[in-house]
Amino acid sequence: MPYINVNNDLPGIRGLMAFSPETAAPMGDLANALLKDTEGLSPAERELIATHVSYLNDCFYCHHSHGEIACIYLDGNRDLVDQVRHDYQHAPITEKLKSLLRIAGKVQQGGKKVTTEDVENARTNGATDKEIHDTVLIAAAFCMFNRYVDGLGATTPTDLSTYPPRAKQVAENGYGRHIFSQHQPL
Amino acid sequence: MAHINLPDLPGIRGPMAFSPATAKPLNELAEMLLRNDNNSLSRGERELIGAYVSSLNDCFFCQNVHGALAGHYLNCGIPEIDAIKKDYASTDISDKMKSLLSIAASVQKGGKYVKKEQIEAAKKLGASDKEIHDTVLIAAAFCMFNRYVDGLATWAPEDRNYYVNRAPQRAEEGYIDFDLYK
């Protein structure tokens, strides 16, 4: 049960967004701009960064939600998503994505933790300024989303079989008002 | 020097000019959280939460922009805002505001640091569900804004009066209809 009365029983951030649709609107727009964009990083790479940061922030709802969305983009490769969560250095992903995940992990600790060396390393591995920018902002945004969810004690489903239907809804229709205003997918 | 090649603007304005597609929802969120008047927390109180969290995150640009805005709305200067950032418990702000700043400080560490007892304490002092919601989301949002600003190593004017002098104009214009280049 959330710490405040949200007047609904929707899971995770959806319950909070339904309580406060006026702040949910820009948050949904931000999520679409950051995670559905196909210029530079792929949506799969973007969701993997989100999953990794949410895992580092120990946000069960977010790292499972975004891990399942990444899984859809990766043709069901859940093992890869699991490995990126806690051991991306040894995951079969590009060196570029590894260097971006390193930057994301630093952002999770605090903005000033990102070093020139981290950025040079990413650039050497082929990352563009836009990809570095997007990585920093995705990581920063999940430091917000994760705190919003856990800071208000949002309802967190523990049954992992409930996550894929919601992930499918987002993969197909994006983020936005529909995720809390329509019937929840089962 | 910033980590990436950004337009030469201070603080968050560089990355916002670099990426207008993400700047738009970021500014809309700031407007709704900090400036929209359909809120029982005053603009000054909300800017104060933003400034306080930014100081905990050691973000010079954000704590000065939002500290100056808080000072503008609350009719006080840098010393008063600094005293609140340093040790709000010993200042004369309301007990309700103190309980909300305590929640904001926990959010800054991480969502799970917020304890039910803190929420109950805030409710007992008169905080509404919406006020608690907004406090948590303002604190969470500044954990994003601060990381965006410092994670890209943007520059910031060192003279703190720069921010104080700009505050009235920033308060007037708001977060949506302003020119990033001015």
XYZ file of C-alpha atoms in Angstrom:
368
model
C 0.000 0.000 0.000
C 1.398 3.403 -0.918
C 2.149 5.867 1.895
C -0.537 8.185 0.536
C -4.075 7.359 -0.528
C -3.876 7.236 -4.328
C -7.521 6.125 -4.724
C -6.661 3.246 -7.060
C -4.973 -0.137 -6.954
C -2.784 0.248 -10.037
C 0.744 -1.167 -9.798
C 3.936 0.859 -9.375
C 4.275 4.248 -10.997
C 0.901 3.782 -12.712
C -0.919 4.245 -9.406
C 1.038 7.413 -8.651
C 0.474 8.776 -12.155
C -3.266 8.207 -11.902
C -3.193 10.143 -8.602
C -1.338 13.030 -10.271
C -2.078 13.076 -14.018
C -0.828 16.650 -14.391
C 2.742 15.610 -13.482
C 2.321 12.240 -15.226
C 1.883 13.962 -18.602
C 5.411 15.455 -18.867
C 6.908 12.327 -17.255
C 5.286 10.184 -19.948
C 6.515 12.566 -22.659
C 10.014 12.413 -21.202
C 9.957 8.612 -21.160
C 8.856 8.512 -24.793
C 11.516 11.028 -25.857
C 14.252 9.122 -24.028
C 13.289 5.502 -24.475
C 11.410 5.266 -27.782
C 13.827 7.432 -29.771
C 15.596 5.432 -32.489
C 18.301 7.968 -33.380
C 21.668 6.755 -32.071
C 20.912 4.248 -29.341
C 18.248 1.630 -30.088
C 15.161 1.325 -27.880
C 16.612 -1.986 -26.603
C 19.854 -0.281 -25.533
C 17.897 2.540 -23.911
C 15.731 0.127 -21.922
C 18.830 -1.839 -20.874
C 20.365 1.363 -19.456
C 17.086 2.059 -17.629
C 16.993 -1.501 -16.289
C 20.585 -1.388 -15.074
C 20.148 1.944 -13.263
C 16.857 0.806 -11.707
C 18.619 -2.351 -10.520
C 21.418 -0.269 -8.966
C 18.734 1.831 -7.250
C 17.154 -1.413 -6.010
C 13.767 -0.470 -7.484
C 12.082 -3.843 -7.972
C 9.100 -2.502 -9.908
C 11.175 -0.425 -12.343
C 13.975 -2.887 -13.073
C 11.496 -5.672 -13.731
C 9.192 -3.447 -15.794
C 11.963 -2.077 -18.014
C 13.808 -5.376 -18.098
C 10.699 -6.971 -19.612
C 10.367 -4.184 -22.178
C 14.042 -4.650 -23.133
C 13.379 -8.387 -23.342
C 10.658 -7.835 -25.943
C 12.997 -5.692 -28.080
C 15.672 -8.405 -27.698
C 13.383 -11.143 -29.040
C 12.845 -12.692 -25.642
C 16.487 -12.909 -24.577
C 15.831 -12.621 -20.843
C 19.247 -14.094 -19.963
C 20.937 -11.141 -21.630
C 18.761 -8.686 -19.722
C 19.592 -10.475 -16.457
C 23.284 -10.315 -17.189
C 23.180 -6.605 -18.043
C 21.405 -5.996 -14.719
C 24.206 -7.242 -12.515
C 27.257 -8.146 -14.630
C 27.205 -6.166 -17.873
C 31.011 -6.290 -18.202
C 30.757 -9.954 -19.138
C 27.558 -9.731 -21.156
C 27.617 -10.319 -24.933
C 26.974 -6.639 -25.761
C 29.065 -4.082 -27.665
C 32.015 -2.355 -26.042
C 30.219 0.903 -26.767
C 27.188 -0.122 -24.718
C 29.458 -1.365 -21.917
C 31.164 2.020 -21.758
C 27.774 3.769 -21.716
C 26.525 1.489 -18.925
C 29.646 2.460 -16.988
C 28.688 6.137 -17.367
C 25.096 5.337 -16.346
C 26.374 3.586 -13.215
C 28.402 6.664 -12.324
C 25.391 8.948 -12.838
C 23.433 6.706 -10.482
C 26.023 7.424 -7.761
C 25.993 11.152 -8.524
C 26.593 13.477 -11.452
C 30.114 14.396 -10.389
C 31.212 10.754 -10.404
C 31.330 10.776 -14.212
C 34.963 11.351 -15.244
C 36.548 12.662 -18.434
C 38.108 9.218 -18.760
C 34.673 7.532 -18.687
C 33.515 9.804 -21.486
C 36.713 9.431 -23.553
C 36.396 5.670 -23.224
C 32.842 5.773 -24.572
C 33.929 8.015 -27.421
C 36.813 5.674 -28.305
C 34.241 2.889 -28.498
C 32.238 4.908 -31.000
C 29.694 6.722 -28.830
C 28.472 10.070 -30.186
C 27.722 13.173 -28.135
C 24.005 12.465 -28.499
C 24.448 8.902 -27.243
C 26.451 10.111 -24.246
C 23.864 12.839 -23.581
C 20.993 10.380 -23.804
C 22.766 7.889 -21.537
C 23.318 10.529 -18.855
C 19.727 11.745 -19.032
C 18.222 8.232 -19.065
C 20.287 7.349 -15.994
C 19.352 10.639 -14.310
C 15.664 10.214 -15.164
C 15.609 6.758 -13.604
C 17.127 8.237 -10.459
C 13.880 10.229 -10.439
C 11.416 7.490 -11.479
C 12.911 4.978 -9.016
C 12.755 7.453 -6.118
C 9.200 8.422 -7.009
C 8.083 4.781 -6.932
C 9.896 3.697 -3.760
C 9.736 7.053 -1.980
C 5.938 6.826 -1.934
C 5.898 3.088 -1.279
C 4.085 2.354 -4.560
C 2.315 -0.990 -4.903
C 4.860 -3.471 -6.240
C 3.597 -6.752 -7.719
C 5.879 -9.597 -6.628
C 4.450 -12.056 -9.178
C 6.844 -11.679 -12.110
C 4.310 -13.159 -14.538
C 2.344 -9.906 -14.276
C 5.168 -7.841 -15.803
C 5.277 -9.093 -19.442
C 1.698 -8.001 -20.343
C 2.394 -4.448 -19.169
C 5.725 -4.496 -21.000
C 3.982 -5.562 -24.204
C 1.563 -2.635 -23.836
C 4.457 -0.158 -23.594
C 6.507 -1.791 -26.362
C 3.504 -1.547 -28.688
C 1.934 1.768 -27.693
C 4.632 3.687 -25.870
C 4.432 5.524 -22.569
C 1.696 7.977 -21.754
C -1.702 8.416 -20.210
C -3.030 5.129 -21.573
C -0.869 3.098 -19.159
C -2.927 4.276 -16.193
C -6.224 5.361 -17.747
C -7.071 2.125 -19.567
C -7.746 -1.377 -18.314
C -4.582 -3.023 -17.158
C -3.376 -5.757 -19.525
C -3.348 -9.260 -18.077
C 34.673 22.029 -20.039
C 31.541 19.995 -20.538
C 31.923 16.288 -21.340
C 30.214 16.761 -24.714
C 30.067 19.620 -27.190
C 27.206 21.791 -25.888
C 25.986 25.300 -26.760
C 27.903 27.694 -24.513
C 25.220 28.310 -21.910
C 25.387 27.909 -18.128
C 24.091 24.883 -16.251
C 21.099 22.964 -17.554
C 20.565 25.447 -20.395
C 23.473 23.933 -22.395
C 22.072 20.382 -22.511
C 18.545 21.755 -22.961
C 19.618 23.714 -26.036
C 21.490 20.596 -27.251
C 18.388 18.405 -26.862
C 15.117 20.350 -27.297
C 13.073 17.141 -27.556
C 13.877 16.232 -23.960
C 14.040 19.852 -22.736
C 10.331 20.322 -23.439
C 8.971 17.683 -21.017
C 11.677 18.524 -18.460
C 10.516 22.145 -18.415
C 6.857 21.169 -18.372
C 7.529 18.972 -15.352
C 9.381 21.808 -13.600
C 6.535 24.224 -14.344
C 3.904 21.847 -12.957
C 5.910 20.932 -9.865
C 7.390 24.290 -8.952
C 5.319 27.097 -10.427
C 1.756 25.953 -11.122
C -0.490 27.746 -8.631
C -3.015 24.950 -8.211
C -1.027 23.813 -5.188
C -1.307 24.307 -1.435
C 2.492 24.465 -1.138
C 3.640 27.932 -2.132
C 6.065 28.461 -5.008
C 8.638 29.528 -2.427
C 8.208 26.323 -0.416
C 8.535 24.162 -3.529
C 11.614 26.012 -4.779
C 13.082 25.634 -1.300
C 12.677 21.841 -1.508
C 14.419 21.931 -4.902
C 17.248 24.097 -3.576
C 17.681 21.922 -0.492
C 17.884 18.656 -2.446
C 20.284 20.299 -4.918
C 22.542 21.299 -2.034
C 22.502 17.714 -0.726
C 23.486 16.605 -4.234
C 26.216 19.278 -4.225
C 24.941 20.786 -7.488
C 26.167 24.408 -7.459
C 24.126 25.624 -10.420
C 20.788 24.142 -9.316
C 21.034 25.087 -5.644
C 21.807 28.678 -6.604
C 19.120 29.008 -9.287
C 16.435 27.503 -7.077
C 17.775 29.016 -3.850
C 17.539 32.454 -5.459
C 14.009 31.722 -6.669
C 13.032 30.532 -3.171
C 14.523 33.726 -1.742
C 12.620 35.795 -4.281
C 9.277 34.225 -3.397
C 9.931 34.064 0.369
C 11.372 37.585 0.568
C 14.693 36.574 2.010
C 18.337 36.565 0.941
C 21.172 34.114 0.410
C 22.086 33.894 4.147
C 18.571 32.765 5.139
C 18.401 30.187 2.336
C 21.896 28.964 3.203
C 20.888 28.542 6.850
C 17.941 26.348 5.811
C 20.125 24.260 3.493
C 22.720 23.836 6.223
C 20.430 22.968 9.134
C 16.729 23.517 8.470
C 15.756 22.108 11.874
C 17.265 25.092 13.684
C 15.534 27.708 11.500
C 12.105 29.246 12.036
C 10.352 27.590 9.074
C 7.105 25.788 9.968
C 7.149 22.334 11.545
C 5.192 21.040 8.553
C 7.869 22.350 6.204
C 10.544 20.756 8.376
C 8.780 17.413 8.142
C 8.605 17.736 4.343
C 12.303 18.640 4.091
C 13.062 15.547 6.162
C 11.185 13.436 3.606
C 12.995 15.205 0.752
C 16.363 14.439 2.380
C 15.470 10.751 2.564
C 14.383 10.714 -1.077
C 17.743 12.235 -2.013
C 19.508 9.215 -0.483
C 17.149 6.799 -2.191
C 13.418 6.047 -2.337
C 13.628 3.282 0.250
C 15.092 5.637 2.840
C 11.666 7.230 3.285
C 10.079 5.709 6.377
C 6.379 5.439 7.181
C 7.035 7.320 10.420
C 8.261 10.348 8.473
C 5.079 10.321 6.393
C 2.926 9.956 9.504
C 4.780 12.816 11.168
C 4.179 15.064 8.156
C 0.483 14.134 8.088
C 0.131 14.912 11.812
C 1.598 18.359 11.141
C -1.057 18.980 8.507
C 0.597 17.851 5.282
C -1.922 16.583 2.737
C -1.437 13.539 0.513
C -0.847 15.846 -2.438
C 1.754 17.853 -0.536
C 3.595 14.666 0.401
C 3.330 13.416 -3.179
C 4.693 16.673 -4.551
C 7.517 16.790 -2.011
C 8.656 13.298 -2.992
C 8.409 14.051 -6.695
C 10.178 17.426 -6.418
C 13.008 15.761 -4.486
C 13.149 12.895 -7.010
C 13.080 15.302 -9.957
C 16.035 17.248 -8.552
C 17.950 13.977 -8.231
C 17.477 13.899 -12.018
C 18.116 17.584 -12.830
C 21.241 17.678 -10.624
C 22.676 14.546 -12.265
C 21.907 15.900 -15.718
C 23.763 19.141 -14.960
C 26.796 17.607 -13.244
C 26.889 14.319 -15.164
C 27.658 16.315 -18.319
C 30.066 18.619 -16.433
C 28.316 21.848 -17.420
C 29.743 25.172 -16.208
C 28.061 27.622 -13.830
C 28.655 31.311 -13.029
C 30.570 31.494 -9.736
C 29.077 34.800 -8.572
C 26.026 33.875 -6.519
C 24.507 37.309 -7.127
C 24.143 36.338 -10.782
C 21.367 33.953 -9.726
C 19.763 36.406 -7.297
C 19.675 39.098 -9.978
C 18.030 36.795 -12.497
C 15.443 35.346 -10.099
C 12.683 37.971 -10.541
C 12.784 37.582 -14.325
C 12.913 33.769 -14.071
C 9.950 33.818 -11.674
C 8.011 36.009 -14.069
C 8.730 33.959 -17.206
C 8.371 30.507 -15.695
C 9.860 27.304 -17.026
C 8.029 26.978 -20.327
C 8.010 30.324 -22.109
C 11.579 31.460 -21.775
C 14.516 31.849 -24.127
C 17.345 29.434 -23.271
C 19.784 31.871 -24.829
C 18.868 34.853 -22.609
